[in-house]
Amino acid sequence: MAEITLVEAINLALSHELQRDESVVVLGQDVGRDGGVFRSTLGLVDKFGPERVIDTPLAEGMIAGMAIGMAVEGIRAVAEIQFSGFAYTCIDQILNHAGRMRYRTRGRMSCPMVLRTPCGGGIHAPEHHSESPEAMFAHTPGIRVVYPSSPKSAYGLLLAAIRDPDPVVFLEPTRLYRLFKEDVTDDGAALPLDTCFTLREGTDVTLVTWGGMVHETLQAADTLAEEGYAAEVLDVATLKPYDLETILASVQRTGRCVVVSEAPKTAGFASEIAAAVGEHGLLYLMAPVGRVTGYDSVMPLARLEKQYMPSAERIADAARLAIGWSG
Amino acid sequence: MEKAVARFEIRYTQFLDEHGKATGEFPDHSKNPDELVDLYRWMVLMRTYDAKAIALQRTGQLGTYAPILGQEAIEAGVGSTMHSDDVFLMTYREQGVQLMRGVTMTELFLYWSGDERGSDYQGPRRDFPICITIAAHCTHAAGAAYAIKLKGEKRAVVCALGDGATSKGDFYEGMNAAGAWKLPVIFLVTNNQWAISVPRSVQSAAETLAQKAIAAGIPNEQVDGNDIVAVRDAMKRALERARSGEGPSLIEALSYRLSDHTTADDASRYRSADEVAEAWKREPVLRLRNYLSAAGAWDRAREEALVRECNEQVQAAVQAYLDTPPPRPADMFEHLYETLPPALESQRLEALGPEPEPAGDKDTAVV
Ligand SMILES: Cc1ncc(C[n+]2csc(CCOP(=O)(O)OP(=O)(O)O)c2C)c(N)n1
């Protein structure tokens, strides 16, 4: 066991899989000699060589497309897109090709690849470096969208993503890359995909979130606990396909649900969960399902990003509103 | 039967060698050393600004910043040949061109501090904002040039990009369209040898980046990008072509990124100190100064006075930047649409928070 950061956990998982499975390759801009701009691929080129840890030319569409071609030919490509705002050009490849390869060929071909990219705000980066594109990928049939929230979940879920027989978009909360450490054992044990994780049990309100916002949501739960309210905190972890069952079971116990996301509000993934809880859990609900999200504005440049992103305070406010709801 | 159906050659121009000696006769626009003095002043100002920006970042007064060190000749060459009503589209490392086109240093500091108001230039109102998504602006440039042609105007579009950017589809797509429609646009590729940690050789197997234009049917050439005279010469010819309806051009300017990629980068991880030391020998500012000194157009006293002036000018801009009141949360909604849709009003109010709106002028003074 070793105390490591989330970005180190990513590195550990990549290293483990490169070692375990010769068909795994890592590709992307600056992933080789530089070890990635966030250092998530640090040292891998020294261990596994430039043919398996590939510095690519600067072209995201090509990176995603090449990963698809490799995957169909039996190479497990783990592609890195340097920052979330540059992953949008991959959506065509993921949506029209990766997500449909198995379907279109009636199972003759598959596309087991991973597209990794750091996501979300909070690190004072330049523009287009802090976006939250999860809803766009989650809207895409045929893929998995995975979003870890801690060193442990990053390690276990990335192993699962690389081993998964279908394409996975793996989103990494940039803000948490180095925010805290956890004990992670490099035992090669994957965590299950398509499953919610209950991070904290509670009976008064269900707080549903994923990725970087898990951090603020847990803080909000602490605040609520000081006020005598027990919040249950669920980490969705796999956004597509997501584990509605666990969410509904929790809402059935608490009667209240608040969904937290830093992406813009309209048509975001929080809306999906709120709608599904409304659709299937209406009779459990004692308050409308709340959403705490970013605004329907552009992710602002650094000086306003804090005001844009949901704070623990805003989350706690929404939880209090749900708890105190009276028709 | 077999025959060659196409052949090509790439032209390379240099007028001022790395020691600051003329390699031959200068073109008319640069014959008089006094005219070059003005450009030298700009280049020194750029370097002073750049050093200050890094110092501000290091002391937590600026966000991530992309240095322009080593590229001053390209920037001055572009800035001095474009007309004010031309359109400039850039990545993030052409701040010297911006300064010459009238973007204020204070605006630049605001932008790099993470303040949207820095993109609202009081100067070149038709210049596009900094394009962080590499090469996306190449297609915008083709579009802007198409519009200008459609309107029958005699303006030119200059699209500045890096060597890494030439690997992207957007670059090929924009260039191809520009060639097909003979659009008045110049693709200016600053080949500074590195795209973050990826060297030029890994970016493409093409011998030159200039030749990428051949497939698009666009005239192209290479210049020594550390030689202000060569850059100006190529720019002047390309601008002339664009304005007279002869269509697009591509210029590959060879230079070197002397600094880190950004203040978040550490270039010593991926390139040798020797390589950087070699590159310093070819740098553009000292080269021009050597030339001007030898021509009797520059001396130590003038240099000292210039350094003082530049420092004062930069310091005044820093002060104006630091004195600018911070952006307000409601700014997130201010310029989202021409008129904020009523459905977004509640979000705007939420962003404002419980406090009343601060009093004062809505359009915060940007000096
Ligand atoms: C589409 C896109 N992908 C990745 C990045 C991250 N990134 C910023 S600069 C850069 C390298 C650019 O190199 P080049 O075009 O040669 O310009 P230079 O930085 O050398 O001036 C990269 C990969 C980006 N900004 N946009």
XYZ file of C-alpha atoms and ligand atoms in Angstrom:
720
model
C 0.000 0.000 0.000
C 1.126 3.489 -0.743
C -0.407 6.893 -0.288
C -0.731 8.343 -3.761
C -2.563 11.092 -5.596
C -5.219 10.553 -8.230
C -2.839 11.341 -11.061
C -0.325 8.863 -9.643
C -3.081 6.268 -9.461
C -3.787 6.777 -13.163
C -0.088 6.290 -13.854
C -0.037 3.163 -11.718
C -3.017 1.650 -13.518
C -1.541 2.420 -16.940
C 1.773 0.949 -15.923
C 0.083 -2.153 -14.526
C -1.848 -2.807 -17.708
C 1.057 -2.080 -20.031
C 3.004 -4.645 -18.014
C 0.239 -7.226 -17.801
C -1.054 -7.066 -21.351
C 1.266 -6.634 -24.314
C -1.554 -5.445 -26.518
C -2.021 -2.251 -24.478
C -0.584 0.972 -25.893
C -0.799 4.546 -24.675
C -0.948 7.406 -27.165
C -1.437 11.152 -27.116
C 0.249 14.535 -27.222
C 3.277 14.779 -24.937
C 2.565 11.437 -23.241
C 6.080 10.135 -23.910
C 9.147 12.065 -22.976
C 7.253 14.753 -21.118
C 5.165 12.211 -19.207
C 1.986 14.078 -20.103
C 1.253 17.695 -19.236
C -0.221 16.495 -15.932
C 2.443 13.775 -15.588
C -0.111 10.979 -15.722
C 2.111 8.999 -18.087
C 5.353 9.891 -16.326
C 8.105 7.344 -16.841
C 6.021 4.968 -18.945
C 8.060 5.564 -22.078
C 11.206 4.559 -20.211
C 9.604 1.328 -19.051
C 7.707 0.341 -22.181
C 9.376 2.160 -25.051
C 8.210 4.724 -27.599
C 6.356 2.142 -29.666
C 3.902 1.456 -26.883
C 3.892 4.924 -25.302
C 3.422 7.072 -28.343
C 3.928 10.805 -28.698
C 1.513 11.737 -31.454
C 1.297 14.725 -33.760
C -1.087 17.407 -32.583
C -4.486 16.252 -33.829
C -7.234 15.019 -31.536
C -9.489 13.631 -34.251
C -6.564 11.579 -35.486
C -5.753 10.340 -31.976
C -9.327 9.137 -31.390
C -9.585 7.729 -34.900
C -6.271 5.903 -34.652
C -7.302 4.433 -31.317
C -10.391 3.053 -33.050
C -8.339 1.559 -35.865
C -5.904 0.020 -33.407
C -8.693 -1.362 -31.243
C -10.413 -3.057 -34.151
C -7.058 -4.648 -35.017
C -6.595 -6.022 -31.519
C -4.476 -3.361 -29.867
C -5.902 -1.941 -26.664
C -5.377 1.737 -27.248
C -5.523 4.109 -24.303
C -5.622 7.551 -25.890
C -5.064 10.749 -23.947
C -6.656 14.025 -24.927
C -4.698 16.711 -23.174
C -7.581 18.857 -21.950
C -11.355 18.441 -21.948
C -12.071 21.320 -24.329
C -10.100 19.551 -27.031
C -12.066 16.308 -26.641
C -15.028 17.754 -28.491
C -13.334 17.129 -31.820
C -13.253 13.441 -30.829
C -17.016 13.263 -30.434
C -17.506 12.511 -34.117
C -15.120 9.567 -33.874
C -16.580 8.283 -30.616
C -20.208 8.788 -31.597
C -20.172 7.786 -35.230
C -17.502 5.122 -35.074
C -16.317 3.793 -31.700
C -19.821 3.525 -30.284
C -21.178 1.813 -33.363
C -18.445 -0.542 -34.517
C -19.868 -3.590 -32.807
C -23.444 -2.639 -33.718
C -22.746 -1.886 -37.365
C -20.803 -5.069 -37.932
C -23.346 -7.160 -36.079
C -20.670 -8.148 -33.600
C -18.069 -9.022 -36.228
C -15.832 -6.272 -34.916
C -15.452 -4.517 -31.588
C -13.692 -1.413 -30.409
C -12.097 -1.894 -26.993
C -10.379 1.450 -26.536
C -10.190 4.090 -23.835
C -10.238 7.817 -24.437
C -8.896 9.577 -21.332
C -9.153 13.285 -20.708
C -8.887 15.604 -17.712
C -12.160 17.381 -17.052
C -13.725 20.126 -15.081
C -12.615 23.421 -13.630
C -10.963 24.667 -10.513
C -7.313 24.763 -11.496
C -7.218 28.271 -12.956
C -6.332 26.983 -16.385
C -6.671 28.936 -19.635
C -9.919 28.767 -21.590
C -11.074 25.423 -23.044
C -9.076 23.603 -20.366
C -11.859 23.300 -17.793
C -14.906 22.050 -19.607
C -17.294 19.274 -18.575
C -18.248 17.338 -21.706
C -19.704 14.284 -19.952
C -23.281 14.784 -21.104
C -22.216 14.827 -24.749
C -20.425 11.532 -24.398
C -23.101 10.046 -22.144
C -25.646 10.812 -24.849
C -23.755 8.490 -27.181
C -25.023 4.923 -27.564
C -22.578 2.047 -27.437
C -19.915 3.506 -25.172
C -19.206 3.697 -21.488
C -18.483 6.957 -19.738
C -16.505 6.576 -16.535
C -15.584 9.377 -14.143
C -13.582 8.464 -11.018
C -13.429 10.697 -7.976
C -10.481 9.466 -5.890
C -7.097 7.782 -6.276
C -8.625 4.408 -5.415
C -11.503 4.670 -7.829
C -9.225 6.056 -10.543
C -6.934 3.042 -10.246
C -9.670 0.408 -10.132
C -11.928 1.970 -12.726
C -9.135 2.643 -15.207
C -8.103 -1.013 -15.031
C -11.726 -1.958 -15.670
C -11.972 0.516 -18.535
C -8.871 -0.827 -20.276
C -10.078 -4.418 -19.863
C -13.612 -3.652 -20.984
C -14.489 -5.141 -24.373
C -16.220 -1.937 -25.493
C -15.119 1.686 -25.917
C -14.815 3.756 -22.764
C -14.534 7.512 -22.373
C -12.622 7.990 -19.137
C -12.945 11.457 -17.650
C -10.526 12.561 -14.972
C -11.254 15.323 -12.456
C -8.304 17.643 -13.013
C -8.994 19.464 -9.771
C -8.544 16.284 -7.775
C -5.377 15.153 -9.547
C -3.236 16.296 -6.653
C -5.750 17.467 -4.082
C -5.452 14.512 -1.722
C -3.830 11.111 -1.367
C -5.188 7.684 -0.638
C -3.763 4.263 0.026
C -3.785 2.365 -3.229
C -2.519 -1.182 -3.577
C -1.144 -2.035 -6.981
C -2.801 -5.442 -7.018
C -4.401 -5.198 -10.450
C -7.881 -5.438 -8.962
C -10.437 -3.632 -11.096
C -13.518 -1.972 -9.700
C -16.874 -2.763 -11.276
C -18.176 -0.501 -14.044
C -21.840 0.494 -14.419
C -22.153 0.704 -10.641
C -22.763 3.592 -8.279
C -20.668 3.802 -5.146
C -22.219 4.830 -1.850
C -19.591 7.021 -0.258
C -21.574 7.964 2.802
C -24.786 6.620 4.218
C -27.597 8.822 5.411
C -31.338 8.974 5.831
C -32.344 12.597 5.237
C -31.360 13.355 1.671
C -29.598 11.632 -1.231
C -26.832 13.661 -2.838
C -25.932 12.243 -6.244
C -22.764 13.349 -7.991
C -19.597 12.264 -9.822
C -16.046 13.323 -10.678
C -14.637 16.464 -9.091
C -17.919 17.488 -7.484
C -17.755 14.481 -5.169
C -15.301 16.535 -3.157
C -17.611 19.522 -2.536
C -20.580 17.216 -2.049
C -18.823 15.361 0.760
C -17.958 18.715 2.315
C -21.612 19.706 2.108
C -22.552 16.437 3.778
C -20.147 17.274 6.617
C -21.776 20.665 7.069
C -25.224 19.093 7.067
C -24.078 16.547 9.637
C -23.044 19.363 11.952
C -26.616 20.619 11.651
C -27.984 17.171 12.454
C -28.897 16.024 8.948
C -27.579 12.750 7.555
C -26.929 12.996 3.846
C -26.314 9.930 1.735
C -23.658 10.603 -0.905
C -23.618 8.560 -4.104
C -20.791 8.649 -6.614
C -22.292 7.709 -9.982
C -18.794 6.745 -11.289
C -20.066 5.219 -14.544
C -22.325 7.756 -16.240
C -23.184 5.590 -19.197
C -24.784 3.200 -18.548
C -25.534 4.391 -15.033
C -26.821 2.556 -12.023
C -30.289 3.988 -11.479
C -31.211 1.136 -9.185
C -28.845 2.213 -6.416
C -29.971 5.812 -6.772
C -33.640 4.875 -6.550
C -33.071 2.597 -3.596
C -31.399 5.463 -1.782
C -34.128 7.942 -2.653
C -36.666 5.445 -1.428
C -34.972 5.606 1.982
C -34.371 9.335 2.139
C -37.309 10.720 0.157
C -35.158 13.556 -1.120
C -32.657 13.911 -3.900
C -30.243 16.586 -5.029
C -28.013 16.043 -8.067
C -24.740 17.934 -8.241
C -22.729 18.638 -11.394
C -20.360 21.373 -12.487
C -21.488 21.200 -16.111
C -24.061 23.675 -17.461
C -27.590 23.025 -16.236
C -29.716 22.610 -19.332
C -29.670 19.130 -20.834
C -26.829 18.135 -18.545
C -26.325 14.727 -16.994
C -27.882 16.006 -13.757
C -31.078 16.532 -15.722
C -31.015 12.885 -16.798
C -30.814 11.662 -13.234
C -33.410 14.113 -11.988
C -35.791 13.033 -14.747
C -35.229 9.341 -14.089
C -35.785 9.756 -10.346
C -38.968 11.669 -11.130
C -40.066 9.021 -13.605
C -39.449 5.997 -11.426
C -39.397 7.319 -7.915
C -42.214 9.861 -7.754
C -43.937 8.132 -4.908
C -40.782 8.072 -2.788
C -40.245 11.799 -3.131
C -41.129 14.295 -0.444
C -39.557 17.205 -2.315
C -38.785 18.017 -5.922
C -35.474 16.664 -7.138
C -32.946 19.494 -6.941
C -30.075 20.232 -9.292
C -26.980 22.164 -8.302
C -24.954 22.813 -11.425
C -22.785 25.214 -13.338
C -24.658 27.910 -15.186
C -25.847 27.889 -18.776
C -22.970 30.158 -19.566
C -19.520 29.594 -20.950
C -17.087 28.190 -18.400
C -15.514 31.563 -17.587
C -11.845 32.370 -17.571
C -10.074 31.687 -14.296
C -11.089 34.747 -12.333
C -14.759 33.804 -12.264
C -14.559 30.036 -12.298
C -15.101 29.771 -8.559
C -18.349 31.669 -8.894
C -19.355 29.384 -11.735
C -18.763 26.049 -10.079
C -21.119 24.719 -7.410
C -19.689 25.279 -3.952
C -20.228 23.102 -0.890
C -22.402 25.935 0.349
C -24.694 25.899 -2.687
C -24.990 22.134 -2.371
C -25.836 22.342 1.320
C -28.418 25.048 0.582
C -30.124 22.828 -1.989
C -30.086 19.912 0.451
C -31.635 22.082 3.193
C -34.301 23.236 0.761
C -35.162 19.617 -0.044
C -35.168 18.595 3.607
C -37.321 21.517 4.674
C -39.683 21.265 1.732
C -43.354 21.728 2.501
C -45.415 21.637 -0.686
C 4.895 5.924 -70.603
C 6.125 7.568 -67.481
C 6.782 11.230 -66.875
C 6.962 13.705 -64.021
C 3.726 15.672 -63.892
C 4.665 17.968 -61.040
C 7.819 19.187 -59.410
C 8.364 21.623 -56.625
C 10.990 23.590 -54.883
C 10.817 25.469 -51.601
C 12.274 28.935 -51.515
C 14.130 30.062 -48.402
C 15.018 33.689 -47.718
C 17.424 35.273 -45.309
C 18.762 38.838 -45.529
C 20.320 39.212 -42.133
C 22.514 36.413 -40.851
C 22.844 35.357 -37.249
C 25.685 37.790 -36.614
C 23.609 40.685 -37.896
C 25.420 40.921 -41.227
C 23.576 41.466 -44.472
C 23.715 38.411 -46.724
C 23.091 40.571 -49.777
C 21.287 43.699 -50.804
C 18.241 44.509 -48.705
C 14.854 45.028 -50.359
C 13.653 48.645 -50.622
C 11.442 48.516 -47.540
C 14.425 47.838 -45.305
C 17.225 49.766 -46.992
C 17.180 52.655 -44.593
C 18.448 51.533 -41.162
C 16.392 54.251 -39.474
C 13.259 52.443 -40.573
C 14.508 49.319 -38.900
C 15.176 51.218 -35.687
C 11.465 51.576 -35.135
C 11.041 47.818 -35.465
C 13.921 47.222 -33.115
C 12.151 49.389 -30.536
C 9.045 47.273 -30.860
C 11.037 44.073 -30.457
C 12.665 45.321 -27.274
C 9.287 46.406 -25.944
C 7.908 42.917 -26.672
C 10.767 41.329 -24.789
C 10.320 43.649 -21.836
C 6.598 42.948 -21.744
C 7.216 39.207 -21.960
C 9.712 39.179 -19.107
C 7.317 41.208 -16.969
C 4.426 38.863 -17.701
C 6.496 35.912 -16.522
C 7.527 37.809 -13.402
C 3.874 38.593 -12.690
C 2.941 34.937 -13.112
C 5.730 33.832 -10.805
C 4.463 36.168 -8.118
C 0.878 34.994 -8.454
C -0.358 38.113 -10.219
C -1.061 36.480 -13.585
C -2.419 33.104 -14.680
C -0.700 30.601 -16.956
C 1.199 32.587 -19.561
C 2.685 31.689 -22.966
C 6.026 33.426 -23.520
C 6.940 34.886 -26.900
C 10.693 35.008 -26.278
C 12.649 34.402 -29.475
C 9.807 35.121 -31.873
C 10.016 38.910 -31.828
C 11.190 39.252 -35.433
C 8.207 37.338 -36.747
C 5.831 39.339 -34.618
C 7.323 42.669 -35.632
C 7.452 41.570 -39.255
C 3.762 40.727 -39.238
C 2.706 43.656 -37.102
C 4.527 46.187 -39.240
C 3.254 45.002 -42.606
C -0.432 44.438 -41.918
C -2.888 47.301 -42.317
C -5.040 48.246 -39.388
C -8.220 47.142 -41.183
C -6.825 43.729 -42.072
C -7.943 40.825 -39.924
C -5.557 38.989 -37.624
C -6.273 35.542 -36.244
C -3.861 34.088 -33.769
C -3.075 31.315 -31.359
C -1.626 32.553 -28.068
C 1.996 33.317 -28.854
C 1.536 36.359 -31.065
C 1.141 38.969 -28.384
C 3.804 41.104 -30.024
C 1.659 41.376 -33.138
C -1.279 42.253 -30.928
C 0.668 45.055 -29.280
C 1.671 46.491 -32.648
C -1.921 46.306 -33.842
C -3.113 48.338 -30.883
C -4.151 45.828 -28.268
C -3.002 47.411 -25.032
C -0.635 45.711 -22.665
C -3.186 46.129 -19.925
C -5.702 44.189 -21.999
C -3.149 41.446 -22.500
C -2.442 41.263 -18.781
C -6.174 41.080 -18.090
C -6.626 38.235 -20.535
C -3.727 36.260 -19.110
C -4.998 36.850 -15.612
C -8.213 35.062 -16.540
C -10.368 38.114 -17.131
C -12.647 38.057 -20.167
C -12.416 41.817 -20.610
C -8.916 41.369 -21.961
C -10.407 40.076 -25.228
C -12.468 43.211 -25.746
C -9.679 45.103 -27.479
C -10.193 48.804 -27.767
C -7.738 48.619 -30.659
C -8.150 46.220 -33.594
C -11.877 45.664 -33.260
C -12.079 43.205 -36.162
C -9.238 40.970 -34.975
C -10.368 37.608 -33.658
C -9.845 36.631 -30.024
C -6.931 34.382 -29.061
C -7.692 30.859 -30.297
C -6.544 28.359 -27.704
C -7.943 25.329 -29.549
C -5.032 24.746 -31.876
C -5.689 25.336 -35.580
C -9.459 25.803 -35.248
C -8.946 29.367 -36.410
C -7.540 28.254 -39.781
C -11.053 27.601 -40.981
C -12.290 30.855 -39.471
C -9.559 32.630 -41.407
C -10.763 31.075 -44.649
C -14.297 32.142 -43.785
C -13.299 35.692 -42.935
C -11.318 35.896 -46.165
C -14.282 34.583 -48.126
C -16.487 37.271 -46.597
C -13.990 39.980 -47.465
C -13.772 38.749 -51.031
C -17.548 38.541 -51.295
C -17.853 42.127 -50.137
C -15.282 43.186 -52.708
C -12.980 44.703 -50.109
C -9.224 45.013 -50.391
C -8.417 43.723 -46.936
C -6.272 40.751 -46.113
C -6.537 38.085 -43.447
C -3.489 36.810 -41.597
C -3.774 33.537 -39.732
C -0.857 32.817 -37.403
C -0.232 29.279 -36.215
C 2.534 27.024 -34.915
C 4.310 23.984 -36.287
C 2.168 21.674 -34.163
C -0.944 23.250 -35.581
C 0.000 22.143 -39.082
C -0.810 18.566 -38.039
C -4.473 19.293 -37.530
C -7.238 18.746 -40.010
C -8.482 22.288 -39.500
C -5.241 23.601 -40.963
C -5.516 21.469 -44.108
C -9.210 22.169 -44.398
C -8.822 25.918 -44.108
C -5.888 26.001 -46.458
C -7.600 23.808 -49.010
C -10.657 26.023 -49.072
C -8.492 29.127 -49.337
C -6.698 27.649 -52.341
C -9.859 26.490 -54.059
C -11.487 29.911 -53.759
C -8.348 32.032 -54.077
C -9.093 33.717 -50.800
C -7.149 36.725 -49.510
C -5.554 34.951 -46.576
C -1.997 34.321 -45.410
C -1.170 31.332 -43.264
C 1.834 32.311 -41.235
C 3.409 29.253 -39.652
C 5.818 30.020 -36.858
C 7.996 26.956 -36.844
C 9.594 27.312 -33.433
C 10.638 23.637 -33.466
C 8.546 22.495 -30.530
C 4.875 21.796 -29.833
C 5.152 21.524 -26.069
C 7.483 18.491 -25.811
C 7.017 17.186 -29.328
C 9.819 18.205 -31.684
C 9.141 19.279 -35.234
C 10.508 15.958 -36.554
C 7.860 13.954 -34.713
C 5.126 16.276 -35.902
C 5.557 15.515 -39.582
C 7.857 13.686 -41.981
C 7.539 16.540 -44.473
C 10.888 18.174 -45.174
C 9.420 21.637 -44.790
C 6.110 22.835 -43.432
C 5.902 25.301 -46.308
C 5.383 22.449 -48.723
C 2.139 21.516 -47.007
C 0.616 24.361 -49.012
C 1.484 22.720 -52.305
C -1.307 20.185 -52.016
C -3.712 23.083 -51.550
C -2.351 24.859 -54.616
C -1.057 27.758 -52.556
C 2.223 29.654 -53.105
C 4.530 29.035 -50.219
C 7.981 29.798 -48.921
C 10.303 29.537 -45.974
C 12.005 32.471 -44.330
C 14.466 32.904 -41.517
C 12.013 33.934 -38.850
C 14.721 35.512 -36.734
C 15.495 37.905 -39.561
C 13.079 40.813 -39.488
C 13.916 41.798 -43.056
C 13.095 38.370 -44.456
C 9.837 38.152 -42.550
C 8.784 41.590 -43.729
C 9.715 40.812 -47.273
C 7.672 37.632 -47.435
C 4.751 39.263 -45.632
C 4.735 42.255 -47.958
C 4.657 40.050 -51.034
C 1.949 37.825 -49.603
C -0.189 40.765 -48.485
C 0.161 42.313 -51.918
C -0.982 39.070 -53.520
C -3.953 38.849 -51.187
C -5.046 42.433 -51.713
C -4.743 42.271 -55.471
C -6.989 39.224 -55.685
C -4.274 36.694 -56.438
C -5.216 34.543 -53.491
C -3.640 32.929 -50.453
C -0.052 32.276 -49.423
C 1.733 30.289 -46.794
C 4.874 31.486 -45.053
C 6.886 29.185 -42.838
C 9.036 31.288 -40.543
C 11.859 29.326 -38.927
C 12.523 30.297 -35.359
C 12.968 28.810 -31.923
C 10.897 28.936 -28.755
C 13.556 30.086 -26.332
C 11.334 29.860 -23.277
C 9.168 27.152 -21.742
C 5.965 26.348 -23.601
C 4.024 28.146 -20.900
C 4.684 29.041 -17.302
C 3.133 25.636 -16.458
C 5.796 23.839 -18.481
C 9.392 22.908 -17.804
C 11.165 22.567 -21.136
C 14.329 21.201 -19.556
C 12.446 17.914 -19.183
C 12.475 17.288 -22.899
C 15.178 19.357 -24.572
C 18.849 19.876 -23.944
C 20.495 22.995 -22.592
C 22.939 22.786 -25.501
C 20.180 23.016 -28.036
C 18.765 26.074 -26.321
C 22.196 27.679 -26.037
C 22.711 27.140 -29.770
C 19.357 28.729 -30.507
C 20.272 31.797 -28.438
C 23.083 32.437 -30.906
C 20.530 32.966 -33.645
C 18.058 35.052 -31.693
C 16.439 37.983 -33.463
C 16.842 40.964 -31.151
C 20.598 40.949 -30.717
C 20.982 40.187 -34.415
C 19.123 43.328 -35.408
C 20.929 45.401 -32.803
C 24.282 44.258 -34.160
C 23.221 45.245 -37.629
C 21.958 48.652 -36.556
C 25.061 49.345 -34.459
C 27.333 48.475 -37.357
C 25.268 50.724 -39.612
C 25.730 53.564 -37.140
C 22.022 53.763 -36.417
C 22.227 52.562 -32.828
C 24.486 52.965 -29.854
C 24.736 52.261 -26.187
C 23.154 55.493 -25.035
C 20.130 54.921 -27.240
C 19.892 51.346 -25.983
C 19.911 52.473 -22.378
C 17.268 55.094 -23.019
C 15.112 52.545 -24.825
C 15.345 50.010 -22.015
C 14.270 52.719 -19.579
C 11.345 53.758 -21.751
C 10.186 50.184 -22.212
C 10.359 49.477 -18.505
C 8.336 52.582 -17.744
C 5.735 51.742 -20.345
C 5.358 48.179 -19.097
C 5.247 49.297 -15.487
C 2.455 51.768 -16.243
C 0.469 49.002 -17.934
C 0.995 46.697 -14.982
C -0.269 49.383 -12.644
C -3.367 50.002 -14.772
C -3.975 46.268 -14.834
C -3.609 45.911 -11.086
C -5.892 48.900 -10.574
C -8.683 47.384 -12.687
C -11.555 46.295 -10.440
C -12.173 42.530 -10.530
C -14.804 41.084 -12.861
C -18.251 40.569 -11.387
C -20.067 37.214 -11.310
C -22.903 38.613 -13.429
C -20.348 39.159 -16.206
C -20.804 35.468 -16.978
C -24.157 36.390 -18.473
C -23.370 39.853 -19.758
C -22.281 38.938 -23.277
C -23.739 35.489 -23.687
C -26.485 36.679 -26.025
C -27.282 40.115 -27.350
C -30.249 40.113 -25.036
C -30.236 37.645 -22.187
C -33.123 35.218 -22.749
C -35.586 35.654 -19.854
C -35.200 31.964 -19.018
C -31.630 32.652 -17.942
C -32.459 35.560 -15.691
C -32.889 33.366 -12.638
C -29.448 31.866 -13.180
C -27.975 35.334 -13.521
C -29.542 36.354 -10.228
C -28.278 33.192 -8.589
C -24.749 33.941 -9.808
C -25.041 37.449 -8.390
C -25.608 36.027 -4.947
C -27.492 37.714 -2.133
C -25.375 40.905 -2.172
C -26.681 43.912 -4.082
C -24.880 44.667 -7.336
C -21.794 46.763 -6.679
C -22.294 50.345 -7.651
C -20.182 52.021 -10.285
C -19.604 52.114 -13.970
C -20.799 48.959 -15.748
C -18.033 48.954 -18.273
C -15.047 48.861 -16.026
C -12.318 51.074 -17.329
C -9.810 49.131 -19.365
C -6.776 51.229 -20.014
C -6.730 21.375 -30.147
C -5.702 21.522 -29.089
N -5.032 20.435 -28.651
C -4.109 20.546 -27.679
C -3.844 21.753 -27.112
C -2.812 21.859 -25.993
N -1.660 22.539 -26.518
C -1.507 23.864 -26.332
S -0.235 24.446 -27.167
C 0.183 22.958 -27.784
C 1.355 22.856 -28.707
C 1.225 23.791 -29.858
O 2.366 23.768 -30.632
P 2.553 24.706 -31.862
O 1.351 24.675 -32.753
O 3.832 24.306 -32.495
O 2.653 26.161 -31.269
P 3.707 26.725 -30.209
O 3.182 26.418 -28.856
O 5.000 26.074 -30.481
O 3.766 28.193 -30.429
C -0.697 21.998 -27.319
C -0.604 20.566 -27.643
C -4.568 22.861 -27.587
N -4.398 24.091 -27.079
N -5.483 22.720 -28.568
